Short mmCIF file of C-alpha atoms and ligand atoms in Angstrom, two decimals:
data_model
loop_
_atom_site.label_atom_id
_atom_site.label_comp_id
_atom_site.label_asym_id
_atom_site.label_seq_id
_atom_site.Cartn_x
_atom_site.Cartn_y
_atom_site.Cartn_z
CA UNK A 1 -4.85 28.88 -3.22
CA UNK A 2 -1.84 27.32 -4.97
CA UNK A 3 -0.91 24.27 -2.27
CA UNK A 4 2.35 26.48 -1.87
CA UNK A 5 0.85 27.03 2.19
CA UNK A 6 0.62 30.49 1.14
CA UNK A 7 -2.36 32.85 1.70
CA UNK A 8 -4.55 32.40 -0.78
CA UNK A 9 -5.25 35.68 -3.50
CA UNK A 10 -8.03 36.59 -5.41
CA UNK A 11 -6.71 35.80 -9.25
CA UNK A 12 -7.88 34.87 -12.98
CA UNK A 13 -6.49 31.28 -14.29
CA UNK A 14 -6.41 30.45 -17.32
CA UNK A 15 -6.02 26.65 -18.51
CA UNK A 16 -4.85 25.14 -21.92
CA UNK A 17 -4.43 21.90 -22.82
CA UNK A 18 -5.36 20.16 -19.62
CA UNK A 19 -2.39 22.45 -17.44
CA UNK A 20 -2.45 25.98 -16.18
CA UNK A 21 -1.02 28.48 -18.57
CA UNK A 22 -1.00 31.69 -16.08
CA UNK A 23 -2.46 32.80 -13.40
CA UNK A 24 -2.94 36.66 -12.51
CA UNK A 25 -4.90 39.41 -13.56
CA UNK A 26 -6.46 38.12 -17.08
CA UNK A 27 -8.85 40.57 -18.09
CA UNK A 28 -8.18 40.52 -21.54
CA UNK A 29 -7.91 36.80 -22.22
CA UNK A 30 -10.16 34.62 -24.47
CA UNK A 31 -11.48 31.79 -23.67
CA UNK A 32 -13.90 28.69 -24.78
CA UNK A 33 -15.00 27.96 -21.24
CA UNK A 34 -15.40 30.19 -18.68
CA UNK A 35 -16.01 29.47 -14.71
CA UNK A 36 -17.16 31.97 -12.82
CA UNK A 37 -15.64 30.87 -9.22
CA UNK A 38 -16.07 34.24 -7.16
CA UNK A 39 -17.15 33.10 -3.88
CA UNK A 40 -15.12 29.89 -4.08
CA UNK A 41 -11.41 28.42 -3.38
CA UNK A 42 -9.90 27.14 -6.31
CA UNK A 43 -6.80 24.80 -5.33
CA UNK A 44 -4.60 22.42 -7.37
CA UNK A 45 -5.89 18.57 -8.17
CA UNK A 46 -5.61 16.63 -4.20
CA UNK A 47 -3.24 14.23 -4.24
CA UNK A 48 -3.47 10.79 -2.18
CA UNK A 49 -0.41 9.18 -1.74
CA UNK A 50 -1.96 6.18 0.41
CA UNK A 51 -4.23 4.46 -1.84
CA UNK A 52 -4.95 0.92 -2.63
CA UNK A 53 -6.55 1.66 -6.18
CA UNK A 54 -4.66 -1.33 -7.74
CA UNK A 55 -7.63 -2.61 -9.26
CA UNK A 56 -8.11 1.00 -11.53
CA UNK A 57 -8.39 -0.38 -14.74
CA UNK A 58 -11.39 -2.14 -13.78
CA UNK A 59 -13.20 1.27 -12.75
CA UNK A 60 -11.23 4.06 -14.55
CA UNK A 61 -14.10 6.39 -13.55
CA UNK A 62 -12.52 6.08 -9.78
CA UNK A 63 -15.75 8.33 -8.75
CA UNK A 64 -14.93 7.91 -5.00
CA UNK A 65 -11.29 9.99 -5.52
CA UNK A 66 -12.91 12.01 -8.64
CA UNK A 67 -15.75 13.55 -5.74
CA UNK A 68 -13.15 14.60 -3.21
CA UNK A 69 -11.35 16.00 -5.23
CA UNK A 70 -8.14 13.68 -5.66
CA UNK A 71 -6.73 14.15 -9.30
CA UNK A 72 -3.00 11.92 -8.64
CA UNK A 73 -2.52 8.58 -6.55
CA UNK A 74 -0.21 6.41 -5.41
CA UNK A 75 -1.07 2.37 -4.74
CA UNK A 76 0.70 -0.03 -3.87
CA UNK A 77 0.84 0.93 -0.47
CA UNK A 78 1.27 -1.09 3.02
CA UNK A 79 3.22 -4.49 1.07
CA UNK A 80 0.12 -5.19 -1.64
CA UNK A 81 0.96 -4.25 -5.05
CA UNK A 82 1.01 -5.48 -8.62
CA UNK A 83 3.92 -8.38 -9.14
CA UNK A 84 4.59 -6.78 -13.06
CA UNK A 85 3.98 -3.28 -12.06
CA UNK A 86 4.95 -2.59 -16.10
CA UNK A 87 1.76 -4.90 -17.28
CA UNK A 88 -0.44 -3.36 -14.93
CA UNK A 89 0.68 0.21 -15.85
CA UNK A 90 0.03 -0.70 -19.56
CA UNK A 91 -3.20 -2.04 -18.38
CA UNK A 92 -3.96 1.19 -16.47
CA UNK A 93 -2.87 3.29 -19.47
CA UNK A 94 -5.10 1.37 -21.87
CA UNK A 95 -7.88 1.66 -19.69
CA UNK A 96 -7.91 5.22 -19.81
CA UNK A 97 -8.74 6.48 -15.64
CA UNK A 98 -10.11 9.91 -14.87
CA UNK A 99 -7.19 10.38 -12.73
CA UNK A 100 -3.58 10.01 -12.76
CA UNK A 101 -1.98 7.19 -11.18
CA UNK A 102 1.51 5.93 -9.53
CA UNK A 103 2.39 3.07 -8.11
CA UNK A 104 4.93 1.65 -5.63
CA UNK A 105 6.15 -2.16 -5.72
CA UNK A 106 4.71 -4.26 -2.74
CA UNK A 107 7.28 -6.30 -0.26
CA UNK A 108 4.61 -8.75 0.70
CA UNK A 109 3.84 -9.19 -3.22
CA UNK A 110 7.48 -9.58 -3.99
CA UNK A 111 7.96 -12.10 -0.80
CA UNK A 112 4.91 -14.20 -1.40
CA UNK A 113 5.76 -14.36 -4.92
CA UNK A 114 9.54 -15.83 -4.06
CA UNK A 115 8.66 -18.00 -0.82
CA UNK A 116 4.66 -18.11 -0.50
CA UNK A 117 3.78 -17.64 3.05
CA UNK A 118 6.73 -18.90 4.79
CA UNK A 119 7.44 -17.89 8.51
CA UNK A 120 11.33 -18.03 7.88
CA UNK A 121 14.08 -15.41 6.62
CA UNK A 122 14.91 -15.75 2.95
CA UNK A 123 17.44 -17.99 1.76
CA UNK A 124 20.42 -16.25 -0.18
CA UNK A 125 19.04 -17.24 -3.22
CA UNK A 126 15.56 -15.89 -2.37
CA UNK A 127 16.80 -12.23 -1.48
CA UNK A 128 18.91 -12.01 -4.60
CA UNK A 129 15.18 -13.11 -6.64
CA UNK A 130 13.05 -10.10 -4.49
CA UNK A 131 15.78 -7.45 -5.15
CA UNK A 132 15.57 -8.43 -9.00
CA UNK A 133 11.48 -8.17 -8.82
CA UNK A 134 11.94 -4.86 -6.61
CA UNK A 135 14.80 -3.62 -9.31
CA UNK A 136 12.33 -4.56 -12.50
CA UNK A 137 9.43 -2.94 -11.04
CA UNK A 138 11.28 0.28 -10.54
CA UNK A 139 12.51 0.32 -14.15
CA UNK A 140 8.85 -0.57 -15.27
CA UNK A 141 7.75 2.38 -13.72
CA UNK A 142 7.01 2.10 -9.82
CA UNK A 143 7.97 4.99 -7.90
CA UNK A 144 9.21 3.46 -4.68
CA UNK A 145 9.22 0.21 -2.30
CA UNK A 146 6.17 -0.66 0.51
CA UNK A 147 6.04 -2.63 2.82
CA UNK A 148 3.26 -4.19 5.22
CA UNK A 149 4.89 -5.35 7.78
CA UNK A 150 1.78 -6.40 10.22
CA UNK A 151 0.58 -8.72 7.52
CA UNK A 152 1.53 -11.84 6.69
CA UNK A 153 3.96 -12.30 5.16
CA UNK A 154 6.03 -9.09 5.69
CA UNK A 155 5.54 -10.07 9.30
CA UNK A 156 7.58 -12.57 9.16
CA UNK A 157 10.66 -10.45 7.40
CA UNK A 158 13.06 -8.70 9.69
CA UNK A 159 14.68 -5.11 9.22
CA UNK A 160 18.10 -6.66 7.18
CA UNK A 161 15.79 -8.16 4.21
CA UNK A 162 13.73 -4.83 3.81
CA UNK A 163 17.08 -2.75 4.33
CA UNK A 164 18.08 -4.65 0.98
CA UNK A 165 15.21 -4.45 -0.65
CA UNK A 166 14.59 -0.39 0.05
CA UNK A 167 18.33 -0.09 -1.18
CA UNK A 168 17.19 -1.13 -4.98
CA UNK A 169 14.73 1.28 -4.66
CA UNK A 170 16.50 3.87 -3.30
CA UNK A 171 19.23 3.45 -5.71
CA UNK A 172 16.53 4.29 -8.81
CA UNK A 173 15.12 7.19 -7.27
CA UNK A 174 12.25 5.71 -5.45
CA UNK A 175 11.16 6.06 -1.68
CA UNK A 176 10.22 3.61 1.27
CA UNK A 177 6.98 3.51 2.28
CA UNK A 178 5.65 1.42 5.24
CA UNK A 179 2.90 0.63 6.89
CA UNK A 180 4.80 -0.20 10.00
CA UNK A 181 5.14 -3.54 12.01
CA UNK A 182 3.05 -2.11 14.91
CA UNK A 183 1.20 1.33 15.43
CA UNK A 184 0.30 1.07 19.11
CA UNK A 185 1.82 -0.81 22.18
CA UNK A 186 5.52 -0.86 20.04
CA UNK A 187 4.98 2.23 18.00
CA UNK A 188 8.20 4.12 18.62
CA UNK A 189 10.05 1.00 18.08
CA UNK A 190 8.49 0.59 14.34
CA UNK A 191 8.85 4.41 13.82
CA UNK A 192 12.87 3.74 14.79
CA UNK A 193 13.12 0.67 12.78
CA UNK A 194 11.44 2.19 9.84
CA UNK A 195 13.57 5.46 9.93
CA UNK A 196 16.84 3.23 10.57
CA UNK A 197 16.19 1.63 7.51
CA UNK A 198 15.66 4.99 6.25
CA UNK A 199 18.55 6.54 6.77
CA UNK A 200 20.87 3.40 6.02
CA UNK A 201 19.24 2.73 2.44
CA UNK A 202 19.54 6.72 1.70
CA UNK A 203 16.16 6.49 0.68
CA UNK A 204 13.34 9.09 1.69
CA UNK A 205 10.61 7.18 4.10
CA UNK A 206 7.04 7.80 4.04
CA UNK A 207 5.52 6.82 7.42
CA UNK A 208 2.14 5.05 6.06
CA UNK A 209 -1.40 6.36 7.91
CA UNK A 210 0.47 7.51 11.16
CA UNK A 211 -1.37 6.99 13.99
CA UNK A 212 -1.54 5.52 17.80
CA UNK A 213 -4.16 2.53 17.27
CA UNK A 214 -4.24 1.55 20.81
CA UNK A 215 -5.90 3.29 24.01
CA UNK A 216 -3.39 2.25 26.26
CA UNK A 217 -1.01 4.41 24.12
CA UNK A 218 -3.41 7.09 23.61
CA UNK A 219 -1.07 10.16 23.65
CA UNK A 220 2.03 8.60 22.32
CA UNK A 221 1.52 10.71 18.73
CA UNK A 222 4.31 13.38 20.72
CA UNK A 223 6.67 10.96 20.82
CA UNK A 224 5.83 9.26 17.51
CA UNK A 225 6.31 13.14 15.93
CA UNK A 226 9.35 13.55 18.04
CA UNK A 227 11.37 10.73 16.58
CA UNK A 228 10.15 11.87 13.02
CA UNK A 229 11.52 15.42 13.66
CA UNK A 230 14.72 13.91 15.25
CA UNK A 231 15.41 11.94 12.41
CA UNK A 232 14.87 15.17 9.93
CA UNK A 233 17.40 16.90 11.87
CA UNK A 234 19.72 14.09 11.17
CA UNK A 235 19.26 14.60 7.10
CA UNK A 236 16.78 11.33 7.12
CA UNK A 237 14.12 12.79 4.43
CA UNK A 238 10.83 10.89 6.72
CA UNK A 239 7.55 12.39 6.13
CA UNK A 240 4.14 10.39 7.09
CA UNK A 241 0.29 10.32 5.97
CA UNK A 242 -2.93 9.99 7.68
CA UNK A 243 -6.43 10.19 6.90
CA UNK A 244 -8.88 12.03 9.43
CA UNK A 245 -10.65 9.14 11.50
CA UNK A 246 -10.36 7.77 14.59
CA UNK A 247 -10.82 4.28 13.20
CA UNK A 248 -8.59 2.65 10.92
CA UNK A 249 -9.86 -0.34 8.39
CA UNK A 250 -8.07 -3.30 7.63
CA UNK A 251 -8.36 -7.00 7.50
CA UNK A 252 -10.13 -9.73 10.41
CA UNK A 253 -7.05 -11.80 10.25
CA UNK A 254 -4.72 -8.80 11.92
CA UNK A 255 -6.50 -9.59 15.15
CA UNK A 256 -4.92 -12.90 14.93
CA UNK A 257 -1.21 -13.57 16.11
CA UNK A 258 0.86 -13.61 12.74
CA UNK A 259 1.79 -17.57 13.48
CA UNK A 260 -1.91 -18.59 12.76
CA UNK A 261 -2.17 -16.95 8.84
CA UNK A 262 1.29 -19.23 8.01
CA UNK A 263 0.57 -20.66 4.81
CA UNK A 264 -2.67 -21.06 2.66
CA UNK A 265 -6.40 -20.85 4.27
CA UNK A 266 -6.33 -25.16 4.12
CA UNK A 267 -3.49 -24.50 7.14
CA UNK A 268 -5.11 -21.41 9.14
CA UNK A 269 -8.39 -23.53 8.81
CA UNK A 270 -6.50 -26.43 10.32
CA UNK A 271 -4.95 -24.32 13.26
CA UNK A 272 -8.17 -22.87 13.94
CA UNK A 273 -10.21 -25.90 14.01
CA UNK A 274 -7.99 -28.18 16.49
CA UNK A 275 -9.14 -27.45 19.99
CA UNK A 276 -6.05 -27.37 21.70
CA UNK A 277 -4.69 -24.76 19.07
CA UNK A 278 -7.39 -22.68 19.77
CA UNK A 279 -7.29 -22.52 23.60
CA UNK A 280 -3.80 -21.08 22.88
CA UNK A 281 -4.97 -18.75 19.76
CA UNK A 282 -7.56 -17.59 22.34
CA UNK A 283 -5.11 -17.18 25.19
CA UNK A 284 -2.61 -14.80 22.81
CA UNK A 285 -5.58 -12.94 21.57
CA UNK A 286 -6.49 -11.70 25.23
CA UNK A 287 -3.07 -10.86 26.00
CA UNK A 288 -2.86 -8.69 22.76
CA UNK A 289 -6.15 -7.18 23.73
CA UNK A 290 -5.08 -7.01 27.26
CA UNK A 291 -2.02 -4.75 26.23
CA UNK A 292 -3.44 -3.07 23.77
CA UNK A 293 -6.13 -1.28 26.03
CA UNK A 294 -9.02 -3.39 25.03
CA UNK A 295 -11.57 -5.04 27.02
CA UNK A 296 -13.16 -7.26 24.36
CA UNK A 297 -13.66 -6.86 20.39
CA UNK A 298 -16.78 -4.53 20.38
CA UNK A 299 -14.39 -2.09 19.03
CA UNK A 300 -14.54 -4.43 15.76
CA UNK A 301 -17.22 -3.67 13.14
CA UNK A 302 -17.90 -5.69 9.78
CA UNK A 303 -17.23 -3.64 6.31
CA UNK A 304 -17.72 -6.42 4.49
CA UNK A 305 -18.17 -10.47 4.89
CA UNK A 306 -18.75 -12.60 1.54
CA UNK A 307 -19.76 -15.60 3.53
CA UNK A 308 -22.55 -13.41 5.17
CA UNK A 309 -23.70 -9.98 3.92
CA UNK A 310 -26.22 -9.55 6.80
CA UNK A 311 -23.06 -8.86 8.92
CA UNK A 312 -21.95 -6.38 7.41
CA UNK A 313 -22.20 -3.21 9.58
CA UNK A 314 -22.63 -4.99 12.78
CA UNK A 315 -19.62 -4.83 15.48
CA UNK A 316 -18.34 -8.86 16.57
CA UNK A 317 -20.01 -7.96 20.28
CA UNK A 318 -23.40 -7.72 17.80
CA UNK A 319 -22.57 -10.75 15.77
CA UNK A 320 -21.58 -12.93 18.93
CA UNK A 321 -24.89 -11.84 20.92
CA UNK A 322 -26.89 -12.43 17.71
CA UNK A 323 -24.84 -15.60 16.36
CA UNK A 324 -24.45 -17.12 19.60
CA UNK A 325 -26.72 -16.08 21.80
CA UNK A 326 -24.05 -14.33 24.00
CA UNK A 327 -21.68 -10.71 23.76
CA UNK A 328 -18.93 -12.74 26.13
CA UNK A 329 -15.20 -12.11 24.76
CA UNK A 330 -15.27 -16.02 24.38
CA UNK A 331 -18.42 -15.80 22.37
CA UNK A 332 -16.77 -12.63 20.30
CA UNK A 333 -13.80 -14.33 19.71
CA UNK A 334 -16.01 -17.43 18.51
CA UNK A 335 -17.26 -15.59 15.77
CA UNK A 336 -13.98 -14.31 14.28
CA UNK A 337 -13.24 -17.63 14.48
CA UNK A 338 -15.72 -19.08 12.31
CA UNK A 339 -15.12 -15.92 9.74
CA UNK A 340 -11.64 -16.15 9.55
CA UNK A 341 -12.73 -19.98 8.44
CA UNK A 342 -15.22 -18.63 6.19
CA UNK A 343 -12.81 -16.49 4.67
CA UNK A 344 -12.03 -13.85 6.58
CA UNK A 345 -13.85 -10.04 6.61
CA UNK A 346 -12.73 -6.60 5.86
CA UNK A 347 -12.98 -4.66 9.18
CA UNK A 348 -13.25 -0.83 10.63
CA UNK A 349 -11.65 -0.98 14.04
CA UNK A 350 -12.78 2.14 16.15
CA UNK A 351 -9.09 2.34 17.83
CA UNK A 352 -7.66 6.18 18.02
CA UNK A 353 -8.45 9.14 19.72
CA UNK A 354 -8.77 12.85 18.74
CA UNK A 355 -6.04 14.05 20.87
CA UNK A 356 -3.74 12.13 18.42
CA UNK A 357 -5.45 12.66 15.36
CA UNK A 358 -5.44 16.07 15.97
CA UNK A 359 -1.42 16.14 17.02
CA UNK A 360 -0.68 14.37 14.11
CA UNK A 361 -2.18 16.19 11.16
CA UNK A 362 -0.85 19.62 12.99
CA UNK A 363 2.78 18.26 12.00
CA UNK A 364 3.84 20.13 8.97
CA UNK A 365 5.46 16.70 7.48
CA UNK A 366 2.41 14.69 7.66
CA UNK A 367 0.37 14.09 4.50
CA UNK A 368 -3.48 13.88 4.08
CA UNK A 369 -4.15 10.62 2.82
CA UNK A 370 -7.36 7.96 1.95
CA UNK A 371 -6.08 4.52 2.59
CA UNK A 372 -8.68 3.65 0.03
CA UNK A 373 -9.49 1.40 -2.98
CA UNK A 374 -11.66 2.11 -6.16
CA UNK A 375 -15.06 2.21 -4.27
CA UNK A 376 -18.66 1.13 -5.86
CA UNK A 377 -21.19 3.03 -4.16
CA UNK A 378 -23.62 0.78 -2.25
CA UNK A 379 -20.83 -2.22 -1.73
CA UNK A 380 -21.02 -3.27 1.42
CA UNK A 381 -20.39 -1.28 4.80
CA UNK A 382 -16.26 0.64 3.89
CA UNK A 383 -14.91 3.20 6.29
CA UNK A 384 -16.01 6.47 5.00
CA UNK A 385 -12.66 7.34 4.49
CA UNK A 386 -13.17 6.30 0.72
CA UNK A 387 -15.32 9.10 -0.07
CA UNK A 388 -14.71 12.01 2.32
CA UNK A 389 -11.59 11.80 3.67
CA UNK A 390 -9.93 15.59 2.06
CA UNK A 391 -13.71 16.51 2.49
CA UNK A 392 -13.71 16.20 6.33
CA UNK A 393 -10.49 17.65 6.64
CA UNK A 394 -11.90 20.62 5.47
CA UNK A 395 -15.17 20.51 6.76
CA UNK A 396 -14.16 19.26 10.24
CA UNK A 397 -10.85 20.15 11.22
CA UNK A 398 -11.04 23.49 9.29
CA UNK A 399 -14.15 25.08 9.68
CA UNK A 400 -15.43 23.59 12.51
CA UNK A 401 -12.50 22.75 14.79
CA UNK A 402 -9.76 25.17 13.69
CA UNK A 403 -6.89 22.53 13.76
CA UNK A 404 -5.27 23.53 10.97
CA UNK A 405 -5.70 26.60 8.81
CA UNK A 406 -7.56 26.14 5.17
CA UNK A 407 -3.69 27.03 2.92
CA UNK A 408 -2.28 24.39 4.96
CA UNK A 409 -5.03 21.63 4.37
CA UNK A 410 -4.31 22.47 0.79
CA UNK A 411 -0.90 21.91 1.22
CA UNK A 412 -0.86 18.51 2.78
CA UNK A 413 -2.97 17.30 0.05
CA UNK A 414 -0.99 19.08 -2.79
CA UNK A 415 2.54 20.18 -2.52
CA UNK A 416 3.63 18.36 0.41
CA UNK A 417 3.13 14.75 -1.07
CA UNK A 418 4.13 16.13 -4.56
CA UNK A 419 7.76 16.87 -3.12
CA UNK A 420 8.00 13.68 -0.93
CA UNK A 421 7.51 11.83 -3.64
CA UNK A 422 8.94 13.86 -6.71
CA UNK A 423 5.96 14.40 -8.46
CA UNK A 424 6.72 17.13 -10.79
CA UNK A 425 4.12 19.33 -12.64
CA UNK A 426 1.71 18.92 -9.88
CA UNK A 427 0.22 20.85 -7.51
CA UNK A 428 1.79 24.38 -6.89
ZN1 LIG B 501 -1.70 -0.04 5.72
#
């Protein structure tokens, strides 16, 4: 199966040097290893454009991607990146990883690096300093611009400042990738504003781990795929990615409005400990949960706390009943409180439904992707996504389910993201 989407044949390949030499009927060729793979699908290297394997160098073995099969990956993604993406890339090289890696340069790296984590729109001054970081990461190496615009501080930049930062990228060759500014109740307003700065930078745009994370949008993934499409016929180059859940992973603090994460933890701490503050913290919370579709936070489970290991695993309806002695939304909302003070937790939010997942990785533009980091096995309670995400893509929604056939699997994880992002010498 070459990733091409094609039917897959029954052929001889022969490999030299680390790349594929031919492949055909080889009955006559030599060689010092020899696989016998009758009775198996043999498909390019995956690759996983949507990974947040900064921190390579300190695992080059990257086991997690190695298992499922990911050979190439991009991080970098949604905003976090390195700030000297040449360093780290030398660092990477030296360190020798099992697997080969690309990066893209982070807007909330670039931001925080120029104005901390300021709730304000750059000075003049400040722009002209994040287009020079954005322009010297692309000529160390990076191969686009992200940004994560529901975290602080991307939040707090509107579409003008990453329209001038996504031109620098554009203009050496690199794409836009976003984890958008919302992915539920506002979705088809982020999927416009990222594709407008699409098509005004000329840069191709890589919708980051599309999906509706809300059930009072449940369904919405038509309309999400719709604009995408619309765009395309326009000449905007947008493809997206997803992984194959139906709950996404990300921080404790995104539960918070973006106003209380201003600054360092000394000033969220603050916020969060003055009563009247938190009456009103509390108040926006339930309106966000309100609109989103949600009743209370149950939906909320613990990947991993510092402050308190014994958490992880356990949902904040768990942790409030068995912290506090009540599952109220008060009492919920109590204990992300005192985490968020204690440092804040990585969380798996159980937030989509099948309908969409399914819609969404039926789209031929959409990508198969991890969302992961470097993984060690045994470290605390991660969304499986880590370790099987191209695995349950085949196993679930092409065996079992049907959803998409086993050539075009191959391709999302192979030659679609190779031509998005110009990978050449990969995949078919
Ligand atoms: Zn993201």
């Amino acid at each position: 199966m070459d990733g091409s989407g094609a039917s897959g044949r029954r052929a001889d390949l022969a490999i030299k040097g680390g790349r594929i030499l031919s492949i055909g009927r080889l009955p006559a060729a030599a060689a010092t290893e020899t696989i016998d793979a009758r009775g198996l699908v043999v498909a390019p290297g995956f690759i996983d454009v949507h990974t947040h394997a900064d921190a390579i160098a300190r695992s080059p073995g990257a086991e997690n991607f190695v298992r499922m099969g990911v050979t190439s990956i991009v991080a970098g993604n949604c905003g976090s990146s390195a700030l000297d993406v040449g360093d780290a890339l030398t660092e990477i090289k030296q360190a020798g990883t099992a697997i080969n890696f690309a990066t893209l340069v982070g807007h909330n790296t670039v931001r925080r690096a120029v104005m901390g984590n300021a709730n304000r729109a750059p000075t003049v001054s400040e722009l002209a300093k994040m287009k020079s970081l954005v322009w010297k990461a692309l000529a160390d190496g990076a191969v686009g611009f992200s940004s994560g615009l529901e975290y602080v501080p991307g939040t707090y930049a509107r579409a003008p400042e990453i329209l001038e930062l996504a031109r620098i990228a554009a203009n050496s060759g690199g794409l836009y990738a976003s984890h958008m500014r919302n992915e539920g109740n506002e979705l088809e307003a982020a999927i416009e504003e990222t594709i407008r700065i699409g098509a005004e930078a000329m840069c191709r745009v890589e919708i980051s781990h599309l999906k509706v994370d809300s059930p009072s949008r449940w369904g919405a993934s038509g309309a999400a795929l719709a604009l995408i499409d619309d765009a395309r016929k326009r000449g905007v180059d947008v493809a997206a990615d997803q992984y194959a859940y139906t709950a996404a992973s990300s921080t404790l603090g995104i539960r918070f409005p973006s106003w209380v994460l201003e600054g360092d933890q000394a000033a969220v701490v603050a916020r969060l400990s003055d009563p009247a503050t938190w009456e009103r913290i509390k108040a926006e919370m339930r309106t966000l949960l309100a609109q989103r579709g949600f009743k209370d936070l149950a939906f909320s489970v613990v990947a991993s706390y510092g402050a308190d290991p014994t958490f992880n695993g356990l949902s904040l309806k768990q942790i409030a009943a068995k912290q506090q002695g009540s599952d109220s939304l008060d009492a919920q909302m109590e204990a992300a409180r005192q985490m968020m003070i204690h440092g804040g937790a990585s969380m798996v939010y159980h937030l989509m439904s099948d309908d969409d997942v399914d819609r969404i990785m039926k789209h031929p533009q959409v990508a198969i992707a991890s969302d992961s980091s470097v993984l060690t096995p045994g470290d605390g309670v991660p969304h499986p996504r880590g370790y099987g995400n191209t695995v349950r893509v085949l196993a679930e929604y092409v065996r079992k389910r049907h959803i998409i056939s086993l050539e075009e699997a191959v391709r999302k994880m192979t030659s679609l993201p190779a031509e998005h992002f110009r990978f050449t010498g990969r995949a078919c």
